[in-house]
PDB file of C-alpha atoms in Angstrom:
ATOM      1  CA  MET C  97      -3.571  19.386   3.148  1.00 76.00           C
ATOM      2  CA  THR C  98      -3.821  15.598   2.566  1.00 88.00           C
ATOM      3  CA  LYS C  99      -7.260  14.294   4.899  1.00 96.00           C
ATOM      4  CA  TYR C 100      -5.990  10.218   5.356  1.00 98.00           C
ATOM      5  CA  ARG C 101      -2.529   9.617   3.192  1.00 98.00           C
ATOM      6  CA  THR C 102      -1.586   9.036   6.874  1.00 97.00           C
ATOM      7  CA  ASN C 103      -4.554   6.542   8.018  1.00 97.00           C
ATOM      8  CA  LEU C 104      -6.728   5.196   5.566  1.00 98.00           C
ATOM      9  CA  PRO C 105     -10.081   4.950   7.689  1.00 97.00           C
ATOM     10  CA  GLN C 106     -10.797   1.766   5.592  1.00 97.00           C
ATOM     11  CA  LEU C 107      -8.225  -0.057   6.926  1.00 97.00           C
ATOM     12  CA  ASN C 108      -9.716  -0.391   9.984  1.00 94.00           C
ATOM     13  CA  GLY C 109     -12.387  -2.642   8.807  1.00 92.00           C
ATOM     14  CA  ASN C 110     -15.420  -0.444   8.506  1.00 93.00           C
ATOM     15  CA  LEU C 111     -17.708  -0.980   5.451  1.00 95.00           C
ATOM     16  CA  PHE C 112     -16.744   1.176   3.075  1.00 97.00           C
ATOM     17  CA  LEU C 113     -18.616   1.577  -0.918  1.00 98.00           C
ATOM     18  CA  THR C 114     -17.094   2.925  -3.727  1.00 98.00           C
ATOM     19  CA  ASP C 115     -19.149   3.482  -6.948  1.00 98.00           C
ATOM     20  CA  GLY C 116     -19.421   0.966 -10.611  1.00 98.00           C
ATOM     21  CA  GLY C 117     -19.029   0.837 -13.755  1.00 96.00           C
ATOM     22  CA  LEU C 118     -18.483   4.193 -14.824  1.00 98.00           C
ATOM     23  CA  GLU C 119     -16.780   3.817 -17.853  1.00 96.00           C
ATOM     24  CA  THR C 120     -20.339   1.491 -19.427  1.00 96.00           C
ATOM     25  CA  THR C 121     -22.543   3.620 -17.212  1.00 97.00           C
ATOM     26  CA  LEU C 122     -21.265   7.206 -19.448  1.00 97.00           C
ATOM     27  CA  ILE C 123     -21.089   5.109 -22.139  1.00 96.00           C
ATOM     28  CA  PHE C 124     -24.530   2.501 -22.374  1.00 95.00           C
ATOM     29  CA  LYS C 125     -26.463   4.721 -19.821  1.00 94.00           C
ATOM     30  CA  LYS C 126     -26.250   8.354 -20.278  1.00 95.00           C
ATOM     31  CA  GLY C 127     -25.128   8.180 -24.123  1.00 95.00           C
ATOM     32  CA  VAL C 128     -21.399   9.211 -23.649  1.00 96.00           C
ATOM     33  CA  THR C 129     -19.116   8.693 -26.727  1.00 94.00           C
ATOM     34  CA  LEU C 130     -15.629   8.351 -25.170  1.00 95.00           C
ATOM     35  CA  PRO C 131     -12.676   7.960 -27.036  1.00 93.00           C
ATOM     36  CA  HIS C 132     -10.185   5.132 -25.664  1.00 94.00           C
ATOM     37  CA  PHE C 133     -12.437   4.201 -23.133  1.00 94.00           C
ATOM     38  CA  ALA C 134     -11.340   7.530 -21.453  1.00 97.00           C
ATOM     39  CA  ALA C 135     -13.796   9.179 -19.258  1.00 98.00           C
ATOM     40  CA  PHE C 136     -11.572  11.365 -17.868  1.00 98.00           C
ATOM     41  CA  ASP C 137     -11.578  13.114 -21.196  1.00 97.00           C
ATOM     42  CA  ILE C 138     -15.426  13.989 -20.486  1.00 97.00           C
ATOM     43  CA  LEU C 139     -13.972  16.854 -17.881  1.00 98.00           C
ATOM     44  CA  ASN C 140     -13.015  19.421 -20.663  1.00 97.00           C
ATOM     45  CA  SER C 141     -16.233  20.817 -20.724  1.00 97.00           C
ATOM     46  CA  ASP C 142     -18.828  21.809 -17.966  1.00 97.00           C
ATOM     47  CA  VAL C 143     -21.568  19.476 -19.503  1.00 97.00           C
ATOM     48  CA  GLY C 144     -19.202  16.850 -18.545  1.00 97.00           C
ATOM     49  CA  LYS C 145     -18.212  18.051 -15.500  1.00 97.00           C
ATOM     50  CA  GLN C 146     -21.762  18.335 -14.690  1.00 97.00           C
ATOM     51  CA  LEU C 147     -22.213  14.874 -15.594  1.00 97.00           C
ATOM     52  CA  MET C 148     -19.656  13.315 -13.887  1.00 98.00           C
ATOM     53  CA  ARG C 149     -20.554  14.621 -10.375  1.00 98.00           C
ATOM     54  CA  GLY C 150     -24.520  13.025 -10.744  1.00 97.00           C
ATOM     55  CA  TYR C 151     -22.927  10.209 -11.297  1.00 98.00           C
ATOM     56  CA  TYR C 152     -20.740   9.841  -8.190  1.00 98.00           C
ATOM     57  CA  THR C 153     -23.175  11.513  -6.292  1.00 97.00           C
ATOM     58  CA  GLU C 154     -25.622   8.544  -7.031  1.00 97.00           C
ATOM     59  CA  TYR C 155     -23.730   6.352  -5.299  1.00 98.00           C
ATOM     60  CA  ILE C 156     -22.711   9.192  -2.229  1.00 98.00           C
ATOM     61  CA  GLN C 157     -26.596   9.000  -1.865  1.00 97.00           C
ATOM     62  CA  ILE C 158     -25.879   5.327  -1.125  1.00 97.00           C
ATOM     63  CA  ALA C 159     -23.218   5.965   2.201  1.00 97.00           C
ATOM     64  CA  LYS C 160     -24.965   8.580   3.449  1.00 97.00           C
ATOM     65  CA  GLU C 161     -28.425   7.172   3.738  1.00 96.00           C
ATOM     66  CA  HIS C 162     -26.654   3.907   5.585  1.00 95.00           C
ATOM     67  CA  LYS C 163     -24.533   5.261   7.191  1.00 95.00           C
ATOM     68  CA  THR C 164     -21.150   4.051   5.163  1.00 96.00           C
ATOM     69  CA  GLY C 165     -17.607   5.399   4.553  1.00 97.00           C
ATOM     70  CA  PHE C 166     -17.105   6.069   0.851  1.00 98.00           C
ATOM     71  CA  ILE C 167     -13.977   5.821  -1.720  1.00 98.00           C
ATOM     72  CA  LEU C 168     -14.199   8.576  -4.472  1.00 98.00           C
ATOM     73  CA  GLU C 169     -12.054   7.034  -7.059  1.00 98.00           C
ATOM     74  CA  SER C 170     -11.374   9.704  -9.718  1.00 98.00           C
ATOM     75  CA  PRO C 171     -12.271   8.482 -13.761  1.00 98.00           C
ATOM     76  CA  THR C 172      -8.163   8.926 -14.648  1.00 98.00           C
ATOM     77  CA  TRP C 173      -7.459   4.534 -15.405  1.00 98.00           C
ATOM     78  CA  ARG C 174      -6.575   6.136 -19.042  1.00 97.00           C
ATOM     79  CA  ALA C 175      -4.831   9.519 -17.565  1.00 98.00           C
ATOM     80  CA  ASN C 176      -1.505   8.155 -18.785  1.00 97.00           C
ATOM     81  CA  SER C 177       1.408   8.643 -20.860  1.00 96.00           C
ATOM     82  CA  ASP C 178       0.209   5.854 -23.540  1.00 96.00           C
ATOM     83  CA  TRP C 179      -3.096   6.749 -23.980  1.00 96.00           C
ATOM     84  CA  GLY C 180      -3.308  10.422 -23.661  1.00 97.00           C
ATOM     85  CA  GLU C 181      -1.116  10.363 -26.432  1.00 96.00           C
ATOM     86  CA  GLN C 182      -3.314   8.502 -28.552  1.00 96.00           C
ATOM     87  CA  MET C 183      -5.866  11.607 -27.452  1.00 96.00           C
ATOM     88  CA  GLY C 184      -4.415  14.066 -28.387  1.00 97.00           C
ATOM     89  CA  TYR C 185      -2.673  14.924 -24.772  1.00 97.00           C
ATOM     90  CA  GLY C 186       0.870  15.866 -24.102  1.00 96.00           C
ATOM     91  CA  THR C 187       2.790  15.714 -21.058  1.00 96.00           C
ATOM     92  CA  LEU C 188       1.533  19.024 -19.170  1.00 97.00           C
ATOM     93  CA  SER C 189      -1.826  18.474 -20.792  1.00 98.00           C
ATOM     94  CA  LEU C 190      -2.291  15.038 -19.415  1.00 98.00           C
ATOM     95  CA  ALA C 191      -1.006  16.114 -15.888  1.00 98.00           C
ATOM     96  CA  LEU C 192      -3.212  18.719 -15.852  1.00 98.00           C
ATOM     97  CA  MET C 193      -6.410  16.249 -16.561  1.00 98.00           C
ATOM     98  CA  ASN C 194      -5.368  13.932 -13.369  1.00 98.00           C
ATOM     99  CA  LEU C 195      -4.928  17.463 -11.543  1.00 98.00           C
ATOM    100  CA  LYS C 196      -8.359  18.481 -12.871  1.00 98.00           C
ATOM    101  CA  ALA C 197     -10.040  15.477 -11.906  1.00 98.00           C
ATOM    102  CA  ILE C 198      -8.790  15.389  -8.201  1.00 98.00           C
ATOM    103  CA  LYS C 199      -9.829  19.064  -8.230  1.00 98.00           C
ATOM    104  CA  LEU C 200     -13.477  18.184  -8.984  1.00 98.00           C
ATOM    105  CA  LEU C 201     -13.747  15.156  -6.116  1.00 98.00           C
ATOM    106  CA  GLU C 202     -12.018  18.103  -3.319  1.00 98.00           C
ATOM    107  CA  GLU C 203     -15.579  19.785  -4.352  1.00 98.00           C
ATOM    108  CA  ILE C 204     -17.399  16.814  -3.597  1.00 98.00           C
ATOM    109  CA  ARG C 205     -16.618  15.578  -0.309  1.00 98.00           C
ATOM    110  CA  LEU C 206     -16.332  19.086   1.015  1.00 97.00           C
ATOM    111  CA  GLU C 207     -20.197  19.095   0.290  1.00 97.00           C
ATOM    112  CA  TYR C 208     -20.866  15.733   0.934  1.00 97.00           C
ATOM    113  CA  GLU C 209     -18.985  14.359   3.547  1.00 97.00           C
ATOM    114  CA  SER C 210     -19.567  14.361   7.222  1.00 96.00           C
ATOM    115  CA  LYS C 211     -18.208  12.511   9.878  1.00 94.00           C
ATOM    116  CA  THR C 212     -20.395   9.114   9.708  1.00 94.00           C
ATOM    117  CA  ASN C 213     -19.128   9.183   5.914  1.00 96.00           C
ATOM    118  CA  PRO C 214     -15.981   9.253   5.743  1.00 98.00           C
ATOM    119  CA  ILE C 215     -15.048  10.075   1.964  1.00 98.00           C
ATOM    120  CA  VAL C 216     -11.524   8.943   0.649  1.00 98.00           C
ATOM    121  CA  ILE C 217     -10.191  10.488  -2.626  1.00 98.00           C
ATOM    122  CA  SER C 218      -7.873   7.557  -4.885  1.00 98.00           C
ATOM    123  CA  GLY C 219      -6.570   8.681  -7.810  1.00 98.00           C
ATOM    124  CA  CYS C 220      -6.991   5.587 -10.741  1.00 98.00           C
ATOM    125  CA  ILE C 221      -4.292   4.221 -12.778  1.00 98.00           C
ATOM    126  CA  GLY C 222      -4.566   1.987 -15.273  1.00 97.00           C
ATOM    127  CA  PRO C 223      -2.604  -0.603 -16.728  1.00 97.00           C
ATOM    128  CA  ARG C 224      -0.003   0.792 -19.486  1.00 96.00           C
ATOM    129  CA  GLY C 225      -1.951  -1.385 -22.196  1.00 90.00           C
ATOM    130  CA  ASP C 226      -4.594  -3.532 -22.391  1.00 86.00           C
ATOM    131  CA  GLY C 227      -5.738  -5.249 -19.145  1.00 80.00           C
ATOM    132  CA  TYR C 228      -7.866  -7.517 -20.916  1.00 81.00           C
ATOM    133  CA  ASN C 229      -5.158  -8.167 -22.792  1.00 81.00           C
ATOM    134  CA  PRO C 230      -1.620  -7.308 -22.660  1.00 81.00           C
ATOM    135  CA  LYS C 231       1.038  -7.755 -25.037  1.00 80.00           C
ATOM    136  CA  HIS C 232       4.086  -5.751 -23.932  1.00 84.00           C
ATOM    137  CA  LEU C 233       5.167  -6.590 -20.310  1.00 92.00           C
ATOM    138  CA  MET C 234       7.103  -4.325 -19.489  1.00 97.00           C
ATOM    139  CA  ASN C 235       9.575  -5.346 -16.216  1.00 97.00           C
ATOM    140  CA  SER C 236       8.797  -3.893 -12.938  1.00 98.00           C
ATOM    141  CA  VAL C 237      11.829  -1.490 -13.429  1.00 98.00           C
ATOM    142  CA  GLU C 238      10.355  -0.239 -16.566  1.00 98.00           C
ATOM    143  CA  ALA C 239       7.186  -0.474 -14.743  1.00 98.00           C
ATOM    144  CA  GLU C 240       7.710   1.913 -12.397  1.00 98.00           C
ATOM    145  CA  HIS C 241       9.551   4.189 -14.386  1.00 98.00           C
ATOM    146  CA  TYR C 242       6.610   4.784 -17.345  1.00 98.00           C
ATOM    147  CA  HIS C 243       3.782   4.686 -13.578  1.00 98.00           C
ATOM    148  CA  SER C 244       4.864   7.484 -11.922  1.00 98.00           C
ATOM    149  CA  THR C 245       5.031  10.196 -14.110  1.00 98.00           C
ATOM    150  CA  GLN C 246       0.892   9.811 -13.450  1.00 98.00           C
ATOM    151  CA  ILE C 247       1.984   8.970  -9.532  1.00 98.00           C
ATOM    152  CA  ALA C 248       3.891  11.689  -9.299  1.00 98.00           C
ATOM    153  CA  THR C 249       0.643  13.922 -10.566  1.00 98.00           C
ATOM    154  CA  PHE C 250      -1.352  12.763  -7.672  1.00 98.00           C
ATOM    155  CA  SER C 251       1.359  13.251  -4.853  1.00 98.00           C
ATOM    156  CA  GLU C 252       1.433  16.148  -4.995  1.00 97.00           C
ATOM    157  CA  THR C 253      -2.732  16.803  -5.036  1.00 98.00           C
ATOM    158  CA  ASN C 254      -4.639  16.345  -1.847  1.00 98.00           C
ATOM    159  CA  ALA C 255      -5.315  12.821  -3.047  1.00 98.00           C
ATOM    160  CA  ASP C 256      -5.301   9.758  -0.146  1.00 98.00           C
ATOM    161  CA  MET C 257      -4.515   6.895  -2.303  1.00 98.00           C
ATOM    162  CA  ILE C 258      -3.847   5.436  -5.303  1.00 98.00           C
ATOM    163  CA  THR C 259      -5.971   2.269  -6.659  1.00 98.00           C
ATOM    164  CA  ALA C 260      -4.436   0.653  -9.689  1.00 98.00           C
ATOM    165  CA  LEU C 261      -7.065  -0.658 -11.123  1.00 98.00           C
ATOM    166  CA  THR C 262      -6.926  -3.342 -13.834  1.00 97.00           C
ATOM    167  CA  ILE C 263      -3.876  -4.753 -13.375  1.00 98.00           C
ATOM    168  CA  SER C 264      -3.609  -8.165 -15.585  1.00 97.00           C
ATOM    169  CA  TYR C 265       0.733  -9.288 -13.758  1.00 97.00           C
ATOM    170  CA  ALA C 266       3.264  -8.950 -10.983  1.00 97.00           C
ATOM    171  CA  ASP C 267       6.161  -6.769 -12.464  1.00 98.00           C
ATOM    172  CA  GLU C 268       3.288  -4.420 -13.693  1.00 98.00           C
ATOM    173  CA  ALA C 269       2.049  -4.046  -9.737  1.00 98.00           C
ATOM    174  CA  ILE C 270       5.632  -4.303  -9.093  1.00 98.00           C
ATOM    175  CA  GLY C 271       6.419  -1.225 -10.299  1.00 98.00           C
ATOM    176  CA  ILE C 272       3.583   0.811  -9.183  1.00 98.00           C
ATOM    177  CA  ALA C 273       3.490  -0.188  -5.980  1.00 98.00           C
ATOM    178  CA  ARG C 274       7.454   1.367  -5.772  1.00 98.00           C
ATOM    179  CA  ALA C 275       6.562   4.362  -7.339  1.00 98.00           C
ATOM    180  CA  ALA C 276       4.366   4.808  -4.847  1.00 98.00           C
ATOM    181  CA  LYS C 277       6.099   4.182  -1.960  1.00 98.00           C
ATOM    182  CA  ALA C 278       8.749   6.606  -3.570  1.00 98.00           C
ATOM    183  CA  HIS C 279       6.351   9.309  -3.534  1.00 98.00           C
ATOM    184  CA  GLY C 280       5.019   9.058  -0.387  1.00 98.00           C
ATOM    185  CA  ILE C 281       1.245   7.726  -0.826  1.00 98.00           C
ATOM    186  CA  PRO C 282      -0.718   4.609   0.075  1.00 98.00           C
ATOM    187  CA  VAL C 283      -1.095   2.574  -3.082  1.00 98.00           C
ATOM    188  CA  VAL C 284      -3.819  -0.276  -3.251  1.00 98.00           C
ATOM    189  CA  ILE C 285      -3.972  -2.745  -6.072  1.00 98.00           C
ATOM    190  CA  SER C 286      -6.465  -4.415  -8.031  1.00 98.00           C
ATOM    191  CA  PHE C 287      -6.101  -8.025  -9.852  1.00 98.00           C
ATOM    192  CA  THR C 288      -8.175  -8.870 -12.595  1.00 97.00           C
ATOM    193  CA  VAL C 289      -8.485 -12.356 -13.579  1.00 97.00           C
ATOM    194  CA  ASN C 290     -10.036 -14.222 -16.432  1.00 95.00           C
ATOM    195  CA  THR C 291     -12.697 -16.967 -16.258  1.00 95.00           C
ATOM    196  CA  ASP C 292     -10.363 -19.317 -14.592  1.00 95.00           C
ATOM    197  CA  GLY C 293      -9.230 -17.331 -12.273  1.00 96.00           C
ATOM    198  CA  TRP C 294      -6.363 -16.578 -13.479  1.00 96.00           C
ATOM    199  CA  LEU C 295      -4.309 -13.302 -14.369  1.00 96.00           C
ATOM    200  CA  PRO C 296      -4.403 -12.563 -18.049  1.00 94.00           C
ATOM    201  CA  SER C 297      -0.502 -12.403 -18.217  1.00 94.00           C
ATOM    202  CA  GLY C 298      -0.940 -16.881 -17.341  1.00 94.00           C
ATOM    203  CA  GLU C 299       0.704 -15.710 -13.607  1.00 96.00           C
ATOM    204  CA  SER C 300      -2.200 -16.976 -10.106  1.00 97.00           C
ATOM    205  CA  LEU C 301      -4.101 -14.509  -8.560  1.00 97.00           C
ATOM    206  CA  LYS C 302      -1.794 -16.072  -5.376  1.00 97.00           C
ATOM    207  CA  GLU C 303       1.216 -16.061  -6.558  1.00 97.00           C
ATOM    208  CA  THR C 304       1.205 -13.308  -8.108  1.00 98.00           C
ATOM    209  CA  ILE C 305       0.050 -11.120  -4.623  1.00 98.00           C
ATOM    210  CA  GLU C 306       2.186 -12.969  -2.742  1.00 98.00           C
ATOM    211  CA  TRP C 307       5.311 -12.392  -5.521  1.00 98.00           C
ATOM    212  CA  VAL C 308       4.403  -8.269  -5.033  1.00 98.00           C
ATOM    213  CA  ASP C 309       4.489  -8.344  -1.547  1.00 98.00           C
ATOM    214  CA  ALA C 310       7.980  -9.923  -1.639  1.00 98.00           C
ATOM    215  CA  ALA C 311       9.455  -7.872  -3.833  1.00 98.00           C
ATOM    216  CA  THR C 312       7.955  -4.410  -2.133  1.00 98.00           C
ATOM    217  CA  ASP C 313       8.025  -5.195   1.511  1.00 98.00           C
ATOM    218  CA  ASN C 314       4.331  -4.838   1.723  1.00 98.00           C
ATOM    219  CA  ALA C 315       3.973  -1.857  -0.206  1.00 98.00           C
ATOM    220  CA  PRO C 316       0.543  -1.769  -1.008  1.00 98.00           C
ATOM    221  CA  ALA C 317      -2.071  -0.908   1.653  1.00 98.00           C
ATOM    222  CA  TYR C 318      -3.865  -4.050   0.955  1.00 98.00           C
ATOM    223  CA  TYR C 319      -5.716  -5.522  -2.354  1.00 98.00           C
ATOM    224  CA  MET C 320      -8.812  -6.173  -5.032  1.00 98.00           C
ATOM    225  CA  LEU C 321     -10.233  -7.816  -7.931  1.00 98.00           C
ATOM    226  CA  ASN C 322     -11.985  -5.642  -9.932  1.00 98.00           C
ATOM    227  CA  CYS C 323     -13.778  -6.339 -13.409  1.00 96.00           C
ATOM    228  CA  ALA C 324     -14.527 -10.074 -13.536  1.00 97.00           C
ATOM    229  CA  HIS C 325     -17.576 -11.735 -12.444  1.00 97.00           C
ATOM    230  CA  PRO C 326     -17.289 -13.809  -8.731  1.00 97.00           C
ATOM    231  CA  SER C 327     -17.780 -16.447 -10.192  1.00 96.00           C
ATOM    232  CA  HIS C 328     -14.465 -16.372 -12.263  1.00 96.00           C
ATOM    233  CA  PHE C 329     -12.336 -15.668  -9.060  1.00 96.00           C
ATOM    234  CA  SER C 330     -14.184 -17.764  -6.326  1.00 95.00           C
ATOM    235  CA  LYS C 331     -12.730 -21.296  -7.133  1.00 91.00           C
ATOM    236  CA  VAL C 332      -9.166 -19.861  -6.635  1.00 96.00           C
ATOM    237  CA  LEU C 333     -10.392 -18.295  -3.547  1.00 96.00           C
ATOM    238  CA  LYS C 334      -9.042 -21.364  -0.843  1.00 91.00           C
ATOM    239  CA  GLU C 335     -11.302 -20.183   2.554  1.00 86.00           C
ATOM    240  CA  GLY C 336      -8.476 -20.198   5.705  1.00 89.00           C
ATOM    241  CA  GLU C 337      -5.222 -19.564   3.097  1.00 95.00           C
ATOM    242  CA  SER C 338      -3.217 -16.691   4.282  1.00 95.00           C
ATOM    243  CA  TRP C 339      -3.152 -15.082   1.541  1.00 97.00           C
ATOM    244  CA  LEU C 340      -6.218 -13.458   1.637  1.00 98.00           C
ATOM    245  CA  LYS C 341      -6.150 -11.651   3.707  1.00 97.00           C
ATOM    246  CA  ARG C 342      -4.693  -8.969   1.510  1.00 98.00           C
ATOM    247  CA  ILE C 343      -7.887  -9.105  -0.228  1.00 98.00           C
ATOM    248  CA  HIS C 344     -10.202  -6.345   0.914  1.00 98.00           C
ATOM    249  CA  GLY C 345     -11.861  -4.302  -2.203  1.00 98.00           C
ATOM    250  CA  ILE C 346     -14.096  -6.496  -4.691  1.00 98.00           C
ATOM    251  CA  ARG C 347     -15.265  -4.634  -7.960  1.00 98.00           C
ATOM    252  CA  ALA C 348     -17.049  -7.243 -10.076  1.00 98.00           C
ATOM    253  CA  ASN C 349     -18.474  -7.195 -13.324  1.00 97.00           C
ATOM    254  CA  ALA C 350     -22.010  -7.591 -13.679  1.00 96.00           C
ATOM    255  CA  SER C 351     -21.692  -9.700 -16.618  1.00 92.00           C
ATOM    256  CA  SER C 352     -20.302 -13.510 -16.131  1.00 91.00           C
ATOM    257  CA  LYS C 353     -19.485 -13.247 -19.524  1.00 87.00           C
ATOM    258  CA  SER C 354     -15.392 -13.607 -20.099  1.00 87.00           C
ATOM    259  CA  HIS C 355     -13.538 -11.001 -21.419  1.00 82.00           C
ATOM    260  CA  ALA C 356     -13.487 -11.843 -24.735  1.00 81.00           C
ATOM    261  CA  GLU C 357     -17.654 -11.860 -25.025  1.00 84.00           C
ATOM    262  CA  LEU C 358     -17.753  -8.456 -23.222  1.00 82.00           C
ATOM    263  CA  ASP C 359     -15.020  -6.177 -25.829  1.00 75.00           C
ATOM    264  CA  ASP C 360     -17.678  -7.812 -28.972  1.00 76.00           C
ATOM    265  CA  SER C 361     -20.751  -7.063 -27.125  1.00 78.00           C
ATOM    266  CA  VAL C 362     -22.403  -4.282 -28.482  1.00 80.00           C
ATOM    267  CA  THR C 363     -25.015  -3.501 -25.375  1.00 85.00           C
ATOM    268  CA  LEU C 364     -24.473  -3.545 -21.772  1.00 86.00           C
ATOM    269  CA  ASP C 365     -25.103  -6.714 -19.603  1.00 88.00           C
ATOM    270  CA  VAL C 366     -26.217  -5.748 -16.567  1.00 93.00           C
ATOM    271  CA  GLY C 367     -26.616  -9.277 -14.958  1.00 93.00           C
ATOM    272  CA  ASN C 368     -29.001  -9.727 -11.676  1.00 97.00           C
ATOM    273  CA  PRO C 369     -27.431  -7.323  -9.349  1.00 97.00           C
ATOM    274  CA  ILE C 370     -29.894  -9.299  -6.640  1.00 97.00           C
ATOM    275  CA  GLU C 371     -27.605 -12.365  -7.102  1.00 97.00           C
ATOM    276  CA  LEU C 372     -24.476 -10.204  -7.535  1.00 97.00           C
ATOM    277  CA  GLY C 373     -25.412  -9.168  -4.467  1.00 96.00           C
ATOM    278  CA  LYS C 374     -25.473 -12.721  -3.203  1.00 96.00           C
ATOM    279  CA  GLU C 375     -22.909 -13.473  -4.364  1.00 96.00           C
ATOM    280  CA  TYR C 376     -20.369 -10.741  -2.360  1.00 97.00           C
ATOM    281  CA  ARG C 377     -22.079 -12.117   0.417  1.00 95.00           C
ATOM    282  CA  ILE C 378     -20.863 -15.213   0.266  1.00 95.00           C
ATOM    283  CA  LEU C 379     -17.260 -13.788  -0.274  1.00 95.00           C
ATOM    284  CA  HIS C 380     -16.802 -12.030   2.731  1.00 91.00           C
ATOM    285  CA  ASP C 381     -17.310 -16.134   4.484  1.00 90.00           C
ATOM    286  CA  ILE C 382     -13.918 -16.235   2.610  1.00 95.00           C
ATOM    287  CA  LEU C 383     -12.714 -12.948   2.569  1.00 96.00           C
ATOM    288  CA  PRO C 384     -11.792 -12.436   6.164  1.00 94.00           C
ATOM    289  CA  ASN C 385     -10.675  -8.550   5.526  1.00 96.00           C
ATOM    290  CA  LEU C 386     -12.923  -8.158   2.748  1.00 96.00           C
ATOM    291  CA  ASN C 387     -14.814  -4.265   3.274  1.00 96.00           C
ATOM    292  CA  VAL C 388     -13.917  -2.332   0.428  1.00 98.00           C
ATOM    293  CA  LEU C 389     -17.190  -3.176  -2.073  1.00 98.00           C
ATOM    294  CA  GLY C 390     -17.760  -1.514  -4.845  1.00 98.00           C
ATOM    295  CA  GLY C 391     -18.335  -2.906  -9.139  1.00 98.00           C
ATOM    296  CA  CYS C 392     -17.192  -2.882 -12.666  1.00 97.00           C
ATOM    297  CA  CYS C 393     -18.211  -3.240 -16.355  1.00 96.00           C
ATOM    298  CA  GLY C 394     -21.963  -3.586 -16.166  1.00 96.00           C
ATOM    299  CA  THR C 395     -22.769  -2.041 -12.032  1.00 98.00           C
ATOM    300  CA  ASP C 396     -24.551   1.119 -11.579  1.00 97.00           C
ATOM    301  CA  HIS C 397     -26.002   2.183  -8.197  1.00 97.00           C
ATOM    302  CA  ASN C 398     -28.689   0.086  -8.495  1.00 97.00           C
ATOM    303  CA  HIS C 399     -26.186  -2.999  -8.019  1.00 97.00           C
ATOM    304  CA  LEU C 400     -24.394  -1.069  -5.172  1.00 98.00           C
ATOM    305  CA  MET C 401     -28.174  -0.549  -3.662  1.00 97.00           C
ATOM    306  CA  GLU C 402     -27.710  -4.743  -3.681  1.00 97.00           C
ATOM    307  CA  ILE C 403     -24.689  -4.913  -2.828  1.00 97.00           C
ATOM    308  CA  TYR C 404     -25.483  -3.118   0.369  1.00 97.00           C
ATOM    309  CA  LYS C 405     -28.443  -4.794   0.777  1.00 96.00           C
ATOM    310  CA  ALA C 406     -27.129  -8.851   0.791  1.00 95.00           C
ATOM    311  CA  CYS C 407     -23.192  -7.773   2.939  1.00 92.00           C
ATOM    312  CA  SER C 408     -24.641  -4.719   5.702  1.00 89.00           C
ATOM    313  CA  SER C 409     -25.182  -7.264   8.279  1.00 84.00           C
ATOM    314  CA  VAL C 410     -22.336  -8.964   8.287  1.00 79.00           C
ATOM    315  CA  TRP C 411     -19.641  -5.411   8.646  1.00 66.00           C
ATOM    316  CA  GLN C 412     -19.702  -3.030  11.122  1.00 49.00           C
ATOM    317  CA  LYS C 413     -21.013   0.164  10.410  1.00 42.00           C
ATOM    318  CA  VAL C 414     -18.963   3.359  10.130  1.00 37.00           C
ATOM    319  CA  ALA C 415     -19.946   4.316  13.848  1.00 36.00           C
TER     320      ALA C 415
END
């Protein structure tokens, strides 16, 4: 039985933390080879499972110490059929990997959750193609059909919700939201943007969020921004505009480099964790419902600690 699927605790306005740049941490700091940037693949070994457990634990310890909620995001961003096929996974074996990922998060929640540290399990899905440079743009019907397979798998587990990270155009977001609604599981849509604050598809962030809400009857529980630096998207967030109330979460990159520069980089740019924390604090004044904080490429638990320190005073802690 799911624990929070019908009542997501982060919607109550309390501060929730989540993890950082899973794939960049594994590659650059743990020395793990990830084919196609697919973290779920390491769950095939006991060593990989322990490595993943240790990764999450570093973040959860921050949440426990400071009595905040935590969102456990599964390592399944690449566990859809197109990426899985490139790695030799068929429909059944890919479904089993998604199930295995949620099972690991259940074990972690059982070990670490307390009354002051509610832990929400999220099944992570990613874009069908390259989130930085989408080449084949599906219409919303195609996107709903495509993503329904992975979403259906998560709906049959104890995952409380689904988070779609690094989405780069409206129709894919609409399809994901409709598929999640059809399978009775809450969904969060997280968009990425280029250095100009616009989606890689050329769509504006404001209009995209408004389009998705209009096309799905406000199906997403909320929206997030990820895989971009605050300096990239803060310029399009105009204080006081009503659509900003729909953004509850930020998972920013450590680096202010463009997507193209990050793709070409052979070293990890960790940026300045203290400055990143300050930029998150500024975002709170613009985003009235912001209460889910984490990181993306280049960030680790040290960045999350600085983000928490900079921001904790303006959020009500979990009682």
